[in-house]
Amino acid sequence: MTEIHATAIVDPKASIGANVRIGAYSVVGQHVTLADNVILHSHVVVEGHTQIGEGTEIFPFSSIGHRPQDKKFAGELTRLVIGKNNVIREHITMNPGTEGGGGLTQIGDNNLFMASVHIAHDCMVGNNTIFANNALIAGHVHVGNGAILGGICAIHQFVRIGEYAFIGGMSGVEKDVVPFGTVKGERASLDGLNLTGLKRRNVERDRIHALRHVFKELFYASEGTLAQRAEKLKAEYVQPEAAALLDFVLSDSDRAFCTPLPRDAA
């Protein structure tokens, strides 16, 4: 049974699924779709052409789907699509896409967004990520599956965060972060591999060893460019994690890569 508090304002044209709960003083716009078992706690605002997947829970004072913070936006029809079983805590802002960025902001499934996270226009967030308090991502950022963003970090527009990467707290990230990489610092640099995350996923030891070797050859060898080293390694390593890292390096991007500070290879 759907429960809508008497003080909530829900546009009659909104699409509301089964067993949805909408708390006190929440507002739901006419183009919003709430799938089954969605929970909006009190004082949540969902506007725009926004779809929220089954089982997602949104906590008080979050603003979901309002117009993007982009001066080029002229009111065109763009969308925000949020997947299943996400936890969106207090004071979250998530904006739809813009015409220039493809018109879509998309959030996957099973993500945890802690308080005061910001997801800007045209961002793509995968599944099973964790955004700690006050993590901020600017427009057009892509975040891969399983990535963890530490508290008060800020990601520059168009940056890609690879799968299962770890962003240290209070880091400013201006360049792409490779899959399974760990970065930290005021202007973040690559600080090694997210070995803790790999072990938590029960990745086999030989696959971790392969990934570590590829990582060292990419970022500590001196011969050739990064892309040339990646091409050479790609012919040798087929393990899933190593292959994902190499494919990421060889794919197109508008950004450079976070690299280690000068030091001896660990």
C-alpha positions as a Python dict, from the first residue, in 0.01 Angstrom:
ca = {
    (1, 'M'): (0, 0, 0),
    (2, 'T'): (129, 341, -97),
    (3, 'E'): (144, 596, 187),
    (4, 'I'): (147, 970, 111),
    (5, 'H'): (157, 1208, 406),
    (6, 'A'): (-122, 1464, 415),
    (7, 'T'): (126, 1752, 393),
    (8, 'A'): (312, 1614, 89),
    (9, 'I'): (247, 1771, -252),
    (10, 'V'): (236, 1508, -528),
    (11, 'D'): (139, 1615, -879),
    (12, 'P'): (-150, 1400, -1003),
    (13, 'K'): (42, 1335, -1326),
    (14, 'A'): (337, 1181, -1144),
    (15, 'S'): (376, 803, -1179),
    (16, 'I'): (377, 640, -836),
    (17, 'G'): (442, 266, -796),
    (18, 'A'): (319, 19, -537),
    (19, 'N'): (421, 40, -171),
    (20, 'V'): (576, 385, -212),
    (21, 'R'): (608, 601, 101),
    (22, 'I'): (619, 980, 70),
    (23, 'G'): (686, 1169, 392),
    (24, 'A'): (574, 1500, 534),
    (25, 'Y'): (628, 1816, 327),
    (26, 'S'): (786, 1631, 36),
    (27, 'V'): (719, 1750, -319),
    (28, 'V'): (694, 1531, -630),
    (29, 'G'): (667, 1693, -973),
    (30, 'Q'): (446, 1596, -1265),
    (31, 'H'): (717, 1426, -1477),
    (32, 'V'): (853, 1214, -1193),
    (33, 'T'): (837, 834, -1187),
    (34, 'L'): (875, 653, -854),
    (35, 'A'): (904, 275, -892),
    (36, 'D'): (773, 24, -639),
    (37, 'N'): (896, 43, -279),
    (38, 'V'): (1061, 383, -311),
    (39, 'I'): (1080, 576, 16),
    (40, 'L'): (1092, 955, 32),
    (41, 'H'): (1137, 1073, 388),
    (42, 'S'): (1015, 1416, 494),
    (43, 'H'): (1116, 1737, 309),
    (44, 'V'): (1240, 1566, -9),
    (45, 'V'): (1191, 1744, -342),
    (46, 'V'): (1190, 1544, -668),
    (47, 'E'): (1136, 1745, -984),
    (48, 'G'): (1207, 1737, -1357),
    (49, 'H'): (1199, 1431, -1581),
    (50, 'T'): (1328, 1206, -1307),
    (51, 'Q'): (1298, 830, -1269),
    (52, 'I'): (1376, 662, -937),
    (53, 'G'): (1422, 286, -931),
    (54, 'E'): (1266, 26, -707),
    (55, 'G'): (1366, 23, -343),
    (56, 'T'): (1563, 349, -347),
    (57, 'E'): (1541, 550, -23),
    (58, 'I'): (1588, 928, -5),
    (59, 'F'): (1638, 1113, 322),
    (60, 'P'): (1528, 1464, 427),
    (61, 'F'): (1625, 1790, 255),
    (62, 'S'): (1750, 1630, -65),
    (63, 'S'): (1691, 1805, -399),
    (64, 'I'): (1662, 1556, -682),
    (65, 'G'): (1612, 1647, -1047),
    (66, 'H'): (1602, 2028, -1031),
    (67, 'R'): (1755, 2216, -1323),
    (68, 'P'): (2132, 2173, -1362),
    (69, 'Q'): (2377, 2435, -1241),
    (70, 'D'): (2493, 2515, -1593),
    (71, 'K'): (2450, 2864, -1739),
    (72, 'K'): (2408, 2713, -2087),
    (73, 'F'): (2097, 2523, -1979),
    (74, 'A'): (1792, 2678, -2144),
    (75, 'G'): (1513, 2461, -2009),
    (76, 'E'): (1545, 2181, -2264),
    (77, 'L'): (1401, 1839, -2180),
    (78, 'T'): (1673, 1638, -2009),
    (79, 'R'): (1660, 1349, -1765),
    (80, 'L'): (1784, 1208, -1438),
    (81, 'V'): (1760, 829, -1406),
    (82, 'I'): (1835, 667, -1069),
    (83, 'G'): (1852, 289, -1040),
    (84, 'K'): (1743, 39, -776),
    (85, 'N'): (1817, 11, -405),
    (86, 'N'): (2016, 329, -368),
    (87, 'V'): (2049, 503, -31),
    (88, 'I'): (2050, 882, -75),
    (89, 'R'): (2109, 1053, 258),
    (90, 'E'): (2039, 1408, 379),
    (91, 'H'): (2107, 1726, 177),
    (92, 'I'): (2193, 1547, -148),
    (93, 'T'): (2171, 1731, -480),
    (94, 'M'): (2141, 1539, -809),
    (95, 'N'): (2091, 1728, -1135),
    (96, 'P'): (1963, 1609, -1474),
    (97, 'G'): (2168, 1626, -1791),
    (98, 'T'): (2212, 1907, -2040),
    (99, 'E'): (2163, 1909, -2416),
    (100, 'G'): (2534, 1961, -2472),
    (101, 'G'): (2625, 1666, -2251),
    (102, 'G'): (2384, 1410, -2393),
    (103, 'G'): (2078, 1502, -2190),
    (104, 'L'): (2112, 1236, -1921),
    (105, 'T'): (2249, 1197, -1571),
    (106, 'Q'): (2242, 829, -1474),
    (107, 'I'): (2291, 655, -1139),
    (108, 'G'): (2319, 276, -1119),
    (109, 'D'): (2206, 35, -848),
    (110, 'N'): (2300, -30, -484),
    (111, 'N'): (2493, 291, -426),
    (112, 'L'): (2537, 471, -94),
    (113, 'F'): (2544, 851, -104),
    (114, 'M'): (2620, 993, 240),
    (115, 'A'): (2507, 1340, 347),
    (116, 'S'): (2567, 1649, 131),
    (117, 'V'): (2693, 1470, -181),
    (118, 'H'): (2654, 1656, -513),
    (119, 'I'): (2604, 1481, -848),
    (120, 'A'): (2620, 1738, -1128),
    (121, 'H'): (2471, 1731, -1478),
    (122, 'D'): (2558, 1461, -1733),
    (123, 'C'): (2736, 1239, -1479),
    (124, 'M'): (2737, 860, -1501),
    (125, 'V'): (2768, 661, -1178),
    (126, 'G'): (2789, 281, -1183),
    (127, 'N'): (2677, 24, -929),
    (128, 'N'): (2786, -46, -570),
    (129, 'T'): (2974, 279, -519),
    (130, 'I'): (3015, 470, -193),
    (131, 'F'): (3025, 850, -180),
    (132, 'A'): (3127, 967, 167),
    (133, 'N'): (2999, 1291, 319),
    (134, 'N'): (3043, 1604, 105),
    (135, 'A'): (3193, 1419, -193),
    (136, 'L'): (3134, 1639, -499),
    (137, 'I'): (3147, 1548, -866),
    (138, 'A'): (3128, 1815, -1136),
    (139, 'G'): (2959, 1784, -1475),
    (140, 'H'): (3028, 1496, -1716),
    (141, 'V'): (3216, 1286, -1458),
    (142, 'H'): (3203, 906, -1496),
    (143, 'V'): (3239, 689, -1184),
    (144, 'G'): (3291, 315, -1233),
    (145, 'N'): (3139, 25, -1043),
    (146, 'G'): (3256, -21, -686),
    (147, 'A'): (3448, 306, -659),
    (148, 'I'): (3477, 473, -317),
    (149, 'L'): (3497, 852, -286),
    (150, 'G'): (3625, 981, 46),
    (151, 'G'): (3477, 1268, 243),
    (152, 'I'): (3506, 1624, 113),
    (153, 'C'): (3672, 1517, -211),
    (154, 'A'): (3605, 1711, -531),
    (155, 'I'): (3619, 1567, -883),
    (156, 'H'): (3684, 1803, -1178),
    (157, 'Q'): (3446, 1802, -1474),
    (158, 'F'): (3499, 1533, -1742),
    (159, 'V'): (3719, 1321, -1514),
    (160, 'R'): (3677, 942, -1522),
    (161, 'I'): (3703, 740, -1201),
    (162, 'G'): (3777, 377, -1286),
    (163, 'E'): (3605, 77, -1132),
    (164, 'Y'): (3696, -1, -770),
    (165, 'A'): (3919, 306, -745),
    (166, 'F'): (3958, 475, -407),
    (167, 'I'): (3965, 853, -369),
    (168, 'G'): (4118, 974, -45),
    (169, 'G'): (3933, 1221, 174),
    (170, 'M'): (3980, 1593, 101),
    (171, 'S'): (4141, 1518, -236),
    (172, 'G'): (4104, 1738, -542),
    (173, 'V'): (4101, 1517, -852),
    (174, 'E'): (4178, 1690, -1182),
    (175, 'K'): (4283, 1388, -1387),
    (176, 'D'): (4149, 1042, -1467),
    (177, 'V'): (4193, 773, -1202),
    (178, 'V'): (4271, 426, -1333),
    (179, 'P'): (4064, 124, -1223),
    (180, 'F'): (4170, -17, -886),
    (181, 'G'): (4391, 287, -825),
    (182, 'T'): (4417, 484, -502),
    (183, 'V'): (4468, 860, -517),
    (184, 'K'): (4509, 1123, -248),
    (185, 'G'): (4631, 1475, -193),
    (186, 'E'): (4522, 1835, -230),
    (187, 'R'): (4587, 1792, -604),
    (188, 'A'): (4552, 1417, -611),
    (189, 'S'): (4830, 1188, -726),
    (190, 'L'): (4824, 813, -774),
    (191, 'D'): (4929, 638, -454),
    (192, 'G'): (4918, 272, -554),
    (193, 'L'): (4650, 10, -596),
    (194, 'N'): (4337, -40, -388),
    (195, 'L'): (4461, -374, -257),
    (196, 'T'): (4216, -371, 33),
    (197, 'G'): (3927, -344, -211),
    (198, 'L'): (4064, -625, -426),
    (199, 'K'): (4099, -855, -124),
    (200, 'R'): (3747, -771, -8),
    (201, 'R'): (3624, -885, -350),
    (202, 'N'): (3816, -1211, -305),
    (203, 'V'): (4021, -1153, -618),
    (204, 'E'): (4263, -1440, -664),
    (205, 'R'): (4625, -1380, -570),
    (206, 'D'): (4766, -1447, -918),
    (207, 'R'): (4529, -1189, -1066),
    (208, 'I'): (4639, -931, -807),
    (209, 'H'): (5003, -1007, -888),
    (210, 'A'): (4932, -956, -1259),
    (211, 'L'): (4760, -625, -1186),
    (212, 'R'): (5049, -508, -969),
    (213, 'H'): (5299, -592, -1243),
    (214, 'V'): (5096, -406, -1505),
    (215, 'F'): (5062, -108, -1271),
    (216, 'K'): (5438, -89, -1213),
    (217, 'E'): (5520, -127, -1581),
    (218, 'L'): (5272, 145, -1673),
    (219, 'F'): (5363, 407, -1416),
    (220, 'Y'): (5725, 341, -1323),
    (221, 'A'): (5888, 227, -1648),
    (222, 'S'): (6064, 494, -1851),
    (223, 'E'): (6054, 357, -2205),
    (224, 'G'): (5788, 489, -2442),
    (225, 'T'): (5467, 673, -2366),
    (226, 'L'): (5198, 550, -2128),
    (227, 'A'): (4984, 443, -2425),
    (228, 'Q'): (5275, 258, -2587),
    (229, 'R'): (5346, 69, -2267),
    (230, 'A'): (4977, -17, -2234),
    (231, 'E'): (4961, -150, -2591),
    (232, 'K'): (5261, -371, -2527),
    (233, 'L'): (5121, -505, -2199),
    (234, 'K'): (4777, -568, -2349),
    (235, 'A'): (4921, -841, -2570),
    (236, 'E'): (5060, -1016, -2262),
    (237, 'Y'): (4799, -982, -1986),
    (238, 'V'): (4441, -1112, -2014),
    (239, 'Q'): (4349, -1130, -1643),
    (240, 'P'): (4024, -932, -1590),
    (241, 'E'): (4163, -663, -1360),
    (242, 'A'): (4480, -609, -1562),
    (243, 'A'): (4279, -598, -1886),
    (244, 'A'): (4035, -345, -1736),
    (245, 'L'): (4323, -120, -1632),
    (246, 'L'): (4484, -136, -1977),
    (247, 'D'): (4155, -79, -2161),
    (248, 'F'): (4091, 228, -1945),
    (249, 'V'): (4432, 375, -2026),
    (250, 'L'): (4384, 312, -2398),
    (251, 'S'): (4030, 454, -2419),
    (252, 'D'): (3957, 810, -2528),
    (253, 'S'): (3947, 1081, -2263),
    (254, 'D'): (3960, 1458, -2239),
    (255, 'R'): (4182, 1436, -1931),
    (256, 'A'): (4534, 1326, -1846),
    (257, 'F'): (4587, 1053, -1585),
    (258, 'C'): (4667, 1081, -1218),
    (259, 'T'): (5023, 949, -1188),
    (260, 'P'): (5247, 877, -889),
    (261, 'L'): (5469, 1140, -739),
    (262, 'P'): (5836, 1076, -822),
    (263, 'R'): (5963, 793, -607),
    (264, 'D'): (6100, 441, -628),
    (265, 'A'): (5855, 169, -732),
    (266, 'A'): (5705, -8, -434),
}
